[in-house]
């Protein structure tokens, strides 16, 4: 079946540190891949996406590259800010039970300290 | 433009009581989703509506959960009776259409606590 595995959190970093949150997936075919972010007290927001192999999604300084050979979509940012503290979810669109569904990983909490 | 609106934001009930959650999607979005998010987990789809039709309810526990979207706009998700294990966050999302992927916009969720 379709699934997404993320590195466990929390990830604790100092401001301006480099961020990597690992994400690997299992899916049939070539799913579209996404990163969502959930700030405290808010709904999930789409951060970036990639729809085919070798695509790079980017937004707000975050990047992730669709790697078909390693079935990965790791999230990176060169210099994190306190305002990036949130929970990050990796997700894919997978075909399951006759329908396309958005399937999420368990989420990784990021805490950035000044 | 207003986002997806959900109410209430928090609900605390005793087990075996009924509970209902309401969602108003973004204006013009004909696809509406209800998700269940357990603590420390990602959201899992419960049901998806295209206008007023439930097109994917395979993950909805139909013995105690029900949902409706009578006029193809706002929607209600009900649990009757609630069990301790239903404590979670219930998320609503909407999108323009699902013939190809369109971004899903999420509401803030309703956090349910069953005592």
PDB file of C-alpha atoms in Angstrom:
ATOM      1  CA  UNK A   1       0.000   0.000   0.000  1.00  0.00           C
ATOM      2  CA  UNK A   2       0.853   3.671   0.033  1.00  0.00           C
ATOM      3  CA  UNK A   3       2.681   5.112   3.038  1.00  0.00           C
ATOM      4  CA  UNK A   4       4.947   7.945   4.139  1.00  0.00           C
ATOM      5  CA  UNK A   5       7.671   7.722   6.765  1.00  0.00           C
ATOM      6  CA  UNK A   6       9.173  10.810   8.378  1.00  0.00           C
ATOM      7  CA  UNK A   7      11.991  11.239  10.836  1.00  0.00           C
ATOM      8  CA  UNK A   8      10.779  11.449  14.401  1.00  0.00           C
ATOM      9  CA  UNK A   9      10.848  14.732  16.220  1.00  0.00           C
ATOM     10  CA  UNK A  10      11.160  16.961  17.882  1.00  0.00           C
ATOM     11  CA  UNK A  11      13.939  18.587  15.943  1.00  0.00           C
ATOM     12  CA  UNK A  12      15.479  21.382  17.988  1.00  0.00           C
ATOM     13  CA  UNK A  13      17.722  23.925  16.278  1.00  0.00           C
ATOM     14  CA  UNK A  14      19.230  27.303  16.918  1.00  0.00           C
ATOM     15  CA  UNK A  15      18.291  30.189  14.677  1.00  0.00           C
ATOM     16  CA  UNK A  16      20.200  30.234  11.370  1.00  0.00           C
ATOM     17  CA  UNK A  17      21.013  26.516  11.564  1.00  0.00           C
ATOM     18  CA  UNK A  18      20.567  24.212   8.583  1.00  0.00           C
ATOM     19  CA  UNK A  19      17.449  22.054   8.574  1.00  0.00           C
ATOM     20  CA  UNK A  20      16.832  18.625   7.095  1.00  0.00           C
ATOM     21  CA  UNK A  21      13.685  16.612   7.745  1.00  0.00           C
ATOM     22  CA  UNK A  22      13.818  13.201   6.109  1.00  0.00           C
ATOM     23  CA  UNK A  23      10.857  11.716   4.290  1.00  0.00           C
ATOM     24  CA  UNK A  24      10.607   8.445   2.392  1.00  0.00           C
ATOM     25  CA  UNK A  25       7.573   6.951   0.745  1.00  0.00           C
ATOM     26  CA  UNK A  26       6.103   3.733  -0.562  1.00  0.00           C
ATOM     27  CA  UNK A  27       3.663   3.951  -3.428  1.00  0.00           C
ATOM     28  CA  UNK A  28       2.589   2.349  -6.654  1.00  0.00           C
ATOM     29  CA  UNK A  29       3.285   4.378  -9.755  1.00  0.00           C
ATOM     30  CA  UNK A  30       4.586   7.922  -9.564  1.00  0.00           C
ATOM     31  CA  UNK A  31       2.770   9.861  -6.870  1.00  0.00           C
ATOM     32  CA  UNK A  32       2.844  13.611  -6.397  1.00  0.00           C
ATOM     33  CA  UNK A  33       4.659  14.584  -3.196  1.00  0.00           C
ATOM     34  CA  UNK A  34       3.982  17.402  -0.757  1.00  0.00           C
ATOM     35  CA  UNK A  35       5.150  19.088   2.387  1.00  0.00           C
ATOM     36  CA  UNK A  36       2.498  20.658   4.617  1.00  0.00           C
ATOM     37  CA  UNK A  37       3.180  22.847   7.646  1.00  0.00           C
ATOM     38  CA  UNK A  38       1.009  23.327  10.719  1.00  0.00           C
ATOM     39  CA  UNK A  39       1.732  26.394  12.821  1.00  0.00           C
ATOM     40  CA  UNK A  40       0.436  26.417  16.409  1.00  0.00           C
ATOM     41  CA  UNK A  41      -3.322  26.941  16.502  1.00  0.00           C
ATOM     42  CA  UNK A  42      -3.675  26.973  12.717  1.00  0.00           C
ATOM     43  CA  UNK A  43      -4.736  24.570   9.990  1.00  0.00           C
ATOM     44  CA  UNK A  44      -2.334  22.708   7.724  1.00  0.00           C
ATOM     45  CA  UNK A  45      -0.924  24.769   4.882  1.00  0.00           C
ATOM     46  CA  UNK A  46       0.696  23.502   1.716  1.00  0.00           C
ATOM     47  CA  UNK A  47       4.380  24.460   1.863  1.00  0.00           C
ATOM     48  CA  UNK A  48       5.635  22.970  -1.410  1.00  0.00           C
ATOM     49  CA  UNK A  49       5.037  20.168  -3.870  1.00  0.00           C
ATOM     50  CA  UNK A  50       6.659  18.158  -6.658  1.00  0.00           C
ATOM     51  CA  UNK A  51       4.734  16.184  -9.223  1.00  0.00           C
ATOM     52  CA  UNK A  52       7.412  14.142 -11.001  1.00  0.00           C
ATOM     53  CA  UNK A  53      10.867  12.681 -10.521  1.00  0.00           C
ATOM     54  CA  UNK A  54      13.720  15.201 -10.132  1.00  0.00           C
ATOM     55  CA  UNK A  55      11.283  18.087  -9.635  1.00  0.00           C
ATOM     56  CA  UNK A  56      12.301  20.505  -6.899  1.00  0.00           C
ATOM     57  CA  UNK A  57       9.577  22.202  -4.904  1.00  0.00           C
ATOM     58  CA  UNK A  58      10.481  25.392  -3.101  1.00  0.00           C
ATOM     59  CA  UNK A  59       8.777  28.046  -0.992  1.00  0.00           C
ATOM     60  CA  UNK A  60       9.774  30.448   1.801  1.00  0.00           C
ATOM     61  CA  UNK A  61      13.380  29.244   1.651  1.00  0.00           C
ATOM     62  CA  UNK A  62      12.376  25.583   1.999  1.00  0.00           C
ATOM     63  CA  UNK A  63      13.255  23.070  -0.714  1.00  0.00           C
ATOM     64  CA  UNK A  64      12.605  19.399  -1.410  1.00  0.00           C
ATOM     65  CA  UNK A  65      13.613  17.284  -4.409  1.00  0.00           C
ATOM     66  CA  UNK A  66      11.599  14.302  -5.665  1.00  0.00           C
ATOM     67  CA  UNK A  67      14.070  11.405  -5.738  1.00  0.00           C
ATOM     68  CA  UNK A  68      12.511   8.383  -7.378  1.00  0.00           C
ATOM     69  CA  UNK A  69      15.617   6.212  -7.063  1.00  0.00           C
ATOM     70  CA  UNK A  70      15.628   6.570  -3.267  1.00  0.00           C
ATOM     71  CA  UNK A  71      11.867   7.151  -2.905  1.00  0.00           C
ATOM     72  CA  UNK A  72      12.617  10.237  -0.855  1.00  0.00           C
ATOM     73  CA  UNK A  73      11.466  13.848  -0.559  1.00  0.00           C
ATOM     74  CA  UNK A  74      13.603  15.391   2.167  1.00  0.00           C
ATOM     75  CA  UNK A  75      12.808  18.931   3.325  1.00  0.00           C
ATOM     76  CA  UNK A  76      15.697  21.378   3.679  1.00  0.00           C
ATOM     77  CA  UNK A  77      16.246  24.988   4.627  1.00  0.00           C
ATOM     78  CA  UNK A  78      19.581  26.723   4.773  1.00  0.00           C
ATOM     79  CA  UNK A  79      18.897  29.040   7.695  1.00  0.00           C
ATOM     80  CA  UNK A  80      15.902  28.521   9.965  1.00  0.00           C
ATOM     81  CA  UNK A  81      14.129  31.243  11.896  1.00  0.00           C
ATOM     82  CA  UNK A  82      12.157  31.133  15.135  1.00  0.00           C
ATOM     83  CA  UNK A  83       9.028  31.683  13.058  1.00  0.00           C
ATOM     84  CA  UNK A  84       9.632  28.323  11.314  1.00  0.00           C
ATOM     85  CA  UNK A  85       8.732  26.489  14.532  1.00  0.00           C
ATOM     86  CA  UNK A  86       5.833  24.248  13.546  1.00  0.00           C
ATOM     87  CA  UNK A  87       4.920  20.661  12.697  1.00  0.00           C
ATOM     88  CA  UNK A  88       5.878  19.553   9.189  1.00  0.00           C
ATOM     89  CA  UNK A  89       4.026  16.780   7.370  1.00  0.00           C
ATOM     90  CA  UNK A  90       5.246  14.928   4.305  1.00  0.00           C
ATOM     91  CA  UNK A  91       2.446  13.575   2.122  1.00  0.00           C
ATOM     92  CA  UNK A  92       1.672  11.934  -1.197  1.00  0.00           C
ATOM     93  CA  UNK A  93      -1.311  11.498  -3.436  1.00  0.00           C
ATOM     94  CA  UNK A  94      -1.854   7.752  -3.674  1.00  0.00           C
ATOM     95  CA  UNK A  95      -4.478   5.539  -5.219  1.00  0.00           C
ATOM     96  CA  UNK A  96      -6.187   3.554  -2.507  1.00  0.00           C
ATOM     97  CA  UNK A  97      -9.569   1.854  -2.309  1.00  0.00           C
ATOM     98  CA  UNK A  98     -10.534   3.092  -5.747  1.00  0.00           C
ATOM     99  CA  UNK A  99      -9.768   6.758  -5.104  1.00  0.00           C
ATOM    100  CA  UNK A 100      -6.864   9.159  -5.061  1.00  0.00           C
ATOM    101  CA  UNK A 101      -6.128  10.149  -1.484  1.00  0.00           C
ATOM    102  CA  UNK A 102      -3.755  12.469   0.286  1.00  0.00           C
ATOM    103  CA  UNK A 103      -1.709  10.247   2.611  1.00  0.00           C
ATOM    104  CA  UNK A 104       0.317  11.878   5.373  1.00  0.00           C
ATOM    105  CA  UNK A 105       3.329  10.951   7.429  1.00  0.00           C
ATOM    106  CA  UNK A 106       3.187  11.261  11.207  1.00  0.00           C
ATOM    107  CA  UNK A 107       4.667  14.764  11.227  1.00  0.00           C
ATOM    108  CA  UNK A 108       7.904  16.186  12.582  1.00  0.00           C
ATOM    109  CA  UNK A 109       7.870  18.961  15.146  1.00  0.00           C
ATOM    110  CA  UNK A 110      10.508  21.655  14.644  1.00  0.00           C
ATOM    111  CA  UNK A 111      11.466  23.989  17.467  1.00  0.00           C
ATOM    112  CA  UNK A 112      13.838  26.856  16.643  1.00  0.00           C
ATOM    113  CA  UNK A 113      15.422  28.799  19.498  1.00  0.00           C
ATOM    114  CA  UNK A 114      16.936  32.290  19.310  1.00  0.00           C
TER     115      UNK A 114
ATOM    116  CA  UNK B   1     -10.938  35.586   1.217  1.00  0.00           C
ATOM    117  CA  UNK B   2     -12.136  33.641   4.250  1.00  0.00           C
ATOM    118  CA  UNK B   3     -10.558  30.266   4.844  1.00  0.00           C
ATOM    119  CA  UNK B   4     -12.197  27.035   5.908  1.00  0.00           C
ATOM    120  CA  UNK B   5     -14.236  27.663   9.046  1.00  0.00           C
ATOM    121  CA  UNK B   6     -14.811  25.001  11.671  1.00  0.00           C
ATOM    122  CA  UNK B   7     -16.724  25.043  14.902  1.00  0.00           C
ATOM    123  CA  UNK B   8     -16.457  24.466  17.712  1.00  0.00           C
ATOM    124  CA  UNK B   9     -12.692  24.687  18.122  1.00  0.00           C
ATOM    125  CA  UNK B  10     -12.787  22.584  21.281  1.00  0.00           C
ATOM    126  CA  UNK B  11     -15.328  20.135  22.661  1.00  0.00           C
ATOM    127  CA  UNK B  12     -15.289  18.081  25.843  1.00  0.00           C
ATOM    128  CA  UNK B  13     -17.967  15.445  26.340  1.00  0.00           C
ATOM    129  CA  UNK B  14     -18.667  12.362  28.400  1.00  0.00           C
ATOM    130  CA  UNK B  15     -18.442   8.989  26.670  1.00  0.00           C
ATOM    131  CA  UNK B  16     -21.666   7.731  25.108  1.00  0.00           C
ATOM    132  CA  UNK B  17     -22.809  11.316  24.428  1.00  0.00           C
ATOM    133  CA  UNK B  18     -23.396  12.549  20.879  1.00  0.00           C
ATOM    134  CA  UNK B  19     -21.277  15.297  19.318  1.00  0.00           C
ATOM    135  CA  UNK B  20     -21.359  17.230  16.073  1.00  0.00           C
ATOM    136  CA  UNK B  21     -18.780  19.282  14.211  1.00  0.00           C
ATOM    137  CA  UNK B  22     -19.511  21.880  11.581  1.00  0.00           C
ATOM    138  CA  UNK B  23     -17.468  22.985   8.608  1.00  0.00           C
ATOM    139  CA  UNK B  24     -17.926  25.788   6.080  1.00  0.00           C
ATOM    140  CA  UNK B  25     -15.546  25.434   3.123  1.00  0.00           C
ATOM    141  CA  UNK B  26     -14.008  28.190   1.058  1.00  0.00           C
ATOM    142  CA  UNK B  27     -16.591  29.747  -1.203  1.00  0.00           C
ATOM    143  CA  UNK B  28     -16.741  28.011  -4.573  1.00  0.00           C
ATOM    144  CA  UNK B  29     -14.933  24.857  -3.431  1.00  0.00           C
ATOM    145  CA  UNK B  30     -17.080  21.917  -4.425  1.00  0.00           C
ATOM    146  CA  UNK B  31     -14.914  19.249  -2.799  1.00  0.00           C
ATOM    147  CA  UNK B  32     -14.987  18.885   0.968  1.00  0.00           C
ATOM    148  CA  UNK B  33     -12.978  16.477   3.158  1.00  0.00           C
ATOM    149  CA  UNK B  34     -13.187  15.368   6.766  1.00  0.00           C
ATOM    150  CA  UNK B  35      -9.982  14.063   8.336  1.00  0.00           C
ATOM    151  CA  UNK B  36      -9.192  12.496  11.692  1.00  0.00           C
ATOM    152  CA  UNK B  37      -5.877  13.418  13.300  1.00  0.00           C
ATOM    153  CA  UNK B  38      -4.811  11.405  16.324  1.00  0.00           C
ATOM    154  CA  UNK B  39      -2.171  12.802  18.638  1.00  0.00           C
ATOM    155  CA  UNK B  40       1.277  12.507  17.092  1.00  0.00           C
ATOM    156  CA  UNK B  41      -0.097  11.260  13.772  1.00  0.00           C
ATOM    157  CA  UNK B  42      -0.846  12.707  10.390  1.00  0.00           C
ATOM    158  CA  UNK B  43      -4.419  13.311   9.243  1.00  0.00           C
ATOM    159  CA  UNK B  44      -6.371  10.352   7.855  1.00  0.00           C
ATOM    160  CA  UNK B  45      -9.265  10.809   5.461  1.00  0.00           C
ATOM    161  CA  UNK B  46     -12.700   9.921   6.819  1.00  0.00           C
ATOM    162  CA  UNK B  47     -14.925  11.069   3.978  1.00  0.00           C
ATOM    163  CA  UNK B  48     -14.843  13.159   0.817  1.00  0.00           C
ATOM    164  CA  UNK B  49     -17.734  15.011  -0.798  1.00  0.00           C
ATOM    165  CA  UNK B  50     -18.076  16.188  -4.355  1.00  0.00           C
ATOM    166  CA  UNK B  51     -20.837  18.767  -3.995  1.00  0.00           C
ATOM    167  CA  UNK B  52     -23.465  16.976  -1.915  1.00  0.00           C
ATOM    168  CA  UNK B  53     -22.401  13.454  -2.863  1.00  0.00           C
ATOM    169  CA  UNK B  54     -20.162  11.371  -0.616  1.00  0.00           C
ATOM    170  CA  UNK B  55     -17.754   9.815  -3.113  1.00  0.00           C
ATOM    171  CA  UNK B  56     -15.297   8.192  -0.707  1.00  0.00           C
ATOM    172  CA  UNK B  57     -16.490   7.184   2.746  1.00  0.00           C
ATOM    173  CA  UNK B  58     -14.570   3.924   2.953  1.00  0.00           C
ATOM    174  CA  UNK B  59     -12.711   4.998   6.114  1.00  0.00           C
ATOM    175  CA  UNK B  60     -15.745   6.343   7.965  1.00  0.00           C
ATOM    176  CA  UNK B  61     -16.806   4.040  10.874  1.00  0.00           C
ATOM    177  CA  UNK B  62     -20.436   3.945   9.913  1.00  0.00           C
ATOM    178  CA  UNK B  63     -21.677   2.313  13.098  1.00  0.00           C
ATOM    179  CA  UNK B  64     -21.202   5.556  15.036  1.00  0.00           C
ATOM    180  CA  UNK B  65     -20.073   8.232  12.577  1.00  0.00           C
ATOM    181  CA  UNK B  66     -22.242  10.033  10.056  1.00  0.00           C
ATOM    182  CA  UNK B  67     -21.794  13.049   7.854  1.00  0.00           C
ATOM    183  CA  UNK B  68     -23.917  15.204   5.618  1.00  0.00           C
ATOM    184  CA  UNK B  69     -23.529  18.023   3.150  1.00  0.00           C
ATOM    185  CA  UNK B  70     -27.129  18.634   2.199  1.00  0.00           C
ATOM    186  CA  UNK B  71     -26.792  21.685  -0.048  1.00  0.00           C
ATOM    187  CA  UNK B  72     -23.282  21.029  -1.248  1.00  0.00           C
ATOM    188  CA  UNK B  73     -21.816  23.835   0.857  1.00  0.00           C
ATOM    189  CA  UNK B  74     -21.329  23.408   4.589  1.00  0.00           C
ATOM    190  CA  UNK B  75     -21.071  20.020   6.236  1.00  0.00           C
ATOM    191  CA  UNK B  76     -21.656  18.351   9.578  1.00  0.00           C
ATOM    192  CA  UNK B  77     -19.824  15.345  11.013  1.00  0.00           C
ATOM    193  CA  UNK B  78     -21.533  13.523  13.863  1.00  0.00           C
ATOM    194  CA  UNK B  79     -20.469  10.871  16.338  1.00  0.00           C
ATOM    195  CA  UNK B  80     -23.125   8.987  18.274  1.00  0.00           C
ATOM    196  CA  UNK B  81     -22.291   7.638  20.752  1.00  0.00           C
ATOM    197  CA  UNK B  82     -18.762   8.906  21.374  1.00  0.00           C
ATOM    198  CA  UNK B  83     -16.124   6.566  22.787  1.00  0.00           C
ATOM    199  CA  UNK B  84     -12.918   7.340  24.651  1.00  0.00           C
ATOM    200  CA  UNK B  85     -10.884   6.450  21.562  1.00  0.00           C
ATOM    201  CA  UNK B  86     -12.589   9.169  19.540  1.00  0.00           C
ATOM    202  CA  UNK B  87     -10.539  11.832  21.318  1.00  0.00           C
ATOM    203  CA  UNK B  88      -8.646  13.495  18.472  1.00  0.00           C
ATOM    204  CA  UNK B  89      -8.625  16.528  16.203  1.00  0.00           C
ATOM    205  CA  UNK B  90     -11.193  16.527  13.411  1.00  0.00           C
ATOM    206  CA  UNK B  91     -10.068  18.510  10.395  1.00  0.00           C
ATOM    207  CA  UNK B  92     -12.088  19.800   7.503  1.00  0.00           C
ATOM    208  CA  UNK B  93     -10.552  20.745   4.164  1.00  0.00           C
ATOM    209  CA  UNK B  94     -11.830  21.919   0.810  1.00  0.00           C
ATOM    210  CA  UNK B  95     -10.564  22.170  -2.742  1.00  0.00           C
ATOM    211  CA  UNK B  96     -11.829  23.236  -6.140  1.00  0.00           C
ATOM    212  CA  UNK B  97     -12.027  19.803  -7.732  1.00  0.00           C
ATOM    213  CA  UNK B  98     -10.346  16.439  -7.697  1.00  0.00           C
ATOM    214  CA  UNK B  99     -10.110  15.452 -11.348  1.00  0.00           C
ATOM    215  CA  UNK B 100      -6.471  16.378 -10.978  1.00  0.00           C
ATOM    216  CA  UNK B 101      -4.738  17.396  -7.799  1.00  0.00           C
ATOM    217  CA  UNK B 102      -5.868  20.731  -6.489  1.00  0.00           C
ATOM    218  CA  UNK B 103      -4.534  22.138  -3.266  1.00  0.00           C
ATOM    219  CA  UNK B 104      -6.550  21.241  -0.217  1.00  0.00           C
ATOM    220  CA  UNK B 105      -7.124  24.107   2.204  1.00  0.00           C
ATOM    221  CA  UNK B 106      -7.491  23.049   5.822  1.00  0.00           C
ATOM    222  CA  UNK B 107      -9.469  24.513   8.649  1.00  0.00           C
ATOM    223  CA  UNK B 108      -8.025  24.847  12.174  1.00  0.00           C
ATOM    224  CA  UNK B 109      -9.778  21.699  13.364  1.00  0.00           C
ATOM    225  CA  UNK B 110     -11.997  20.731  16.276  1.00  0.00           C
ATOM    226  CA  UNK B 111     -10.209  19.151  19.196  1.00  0.00           C
ATOM    227  CA  UNK B 112     -12.493  16.558  20.806  1.00  0.00           C
ATOM    228  CA  UNK B 113     -11.894  15.186  24.286  1.00  0.00           C
ATOM    229  CA  UNK B 114     -14.067  12.277  25.435  1.00  0.00           C
ATOM    230  CA  UNK B 115     -14.028  11.655  29.184  1.00  0.00           C
TER     231      UNK B 115
END
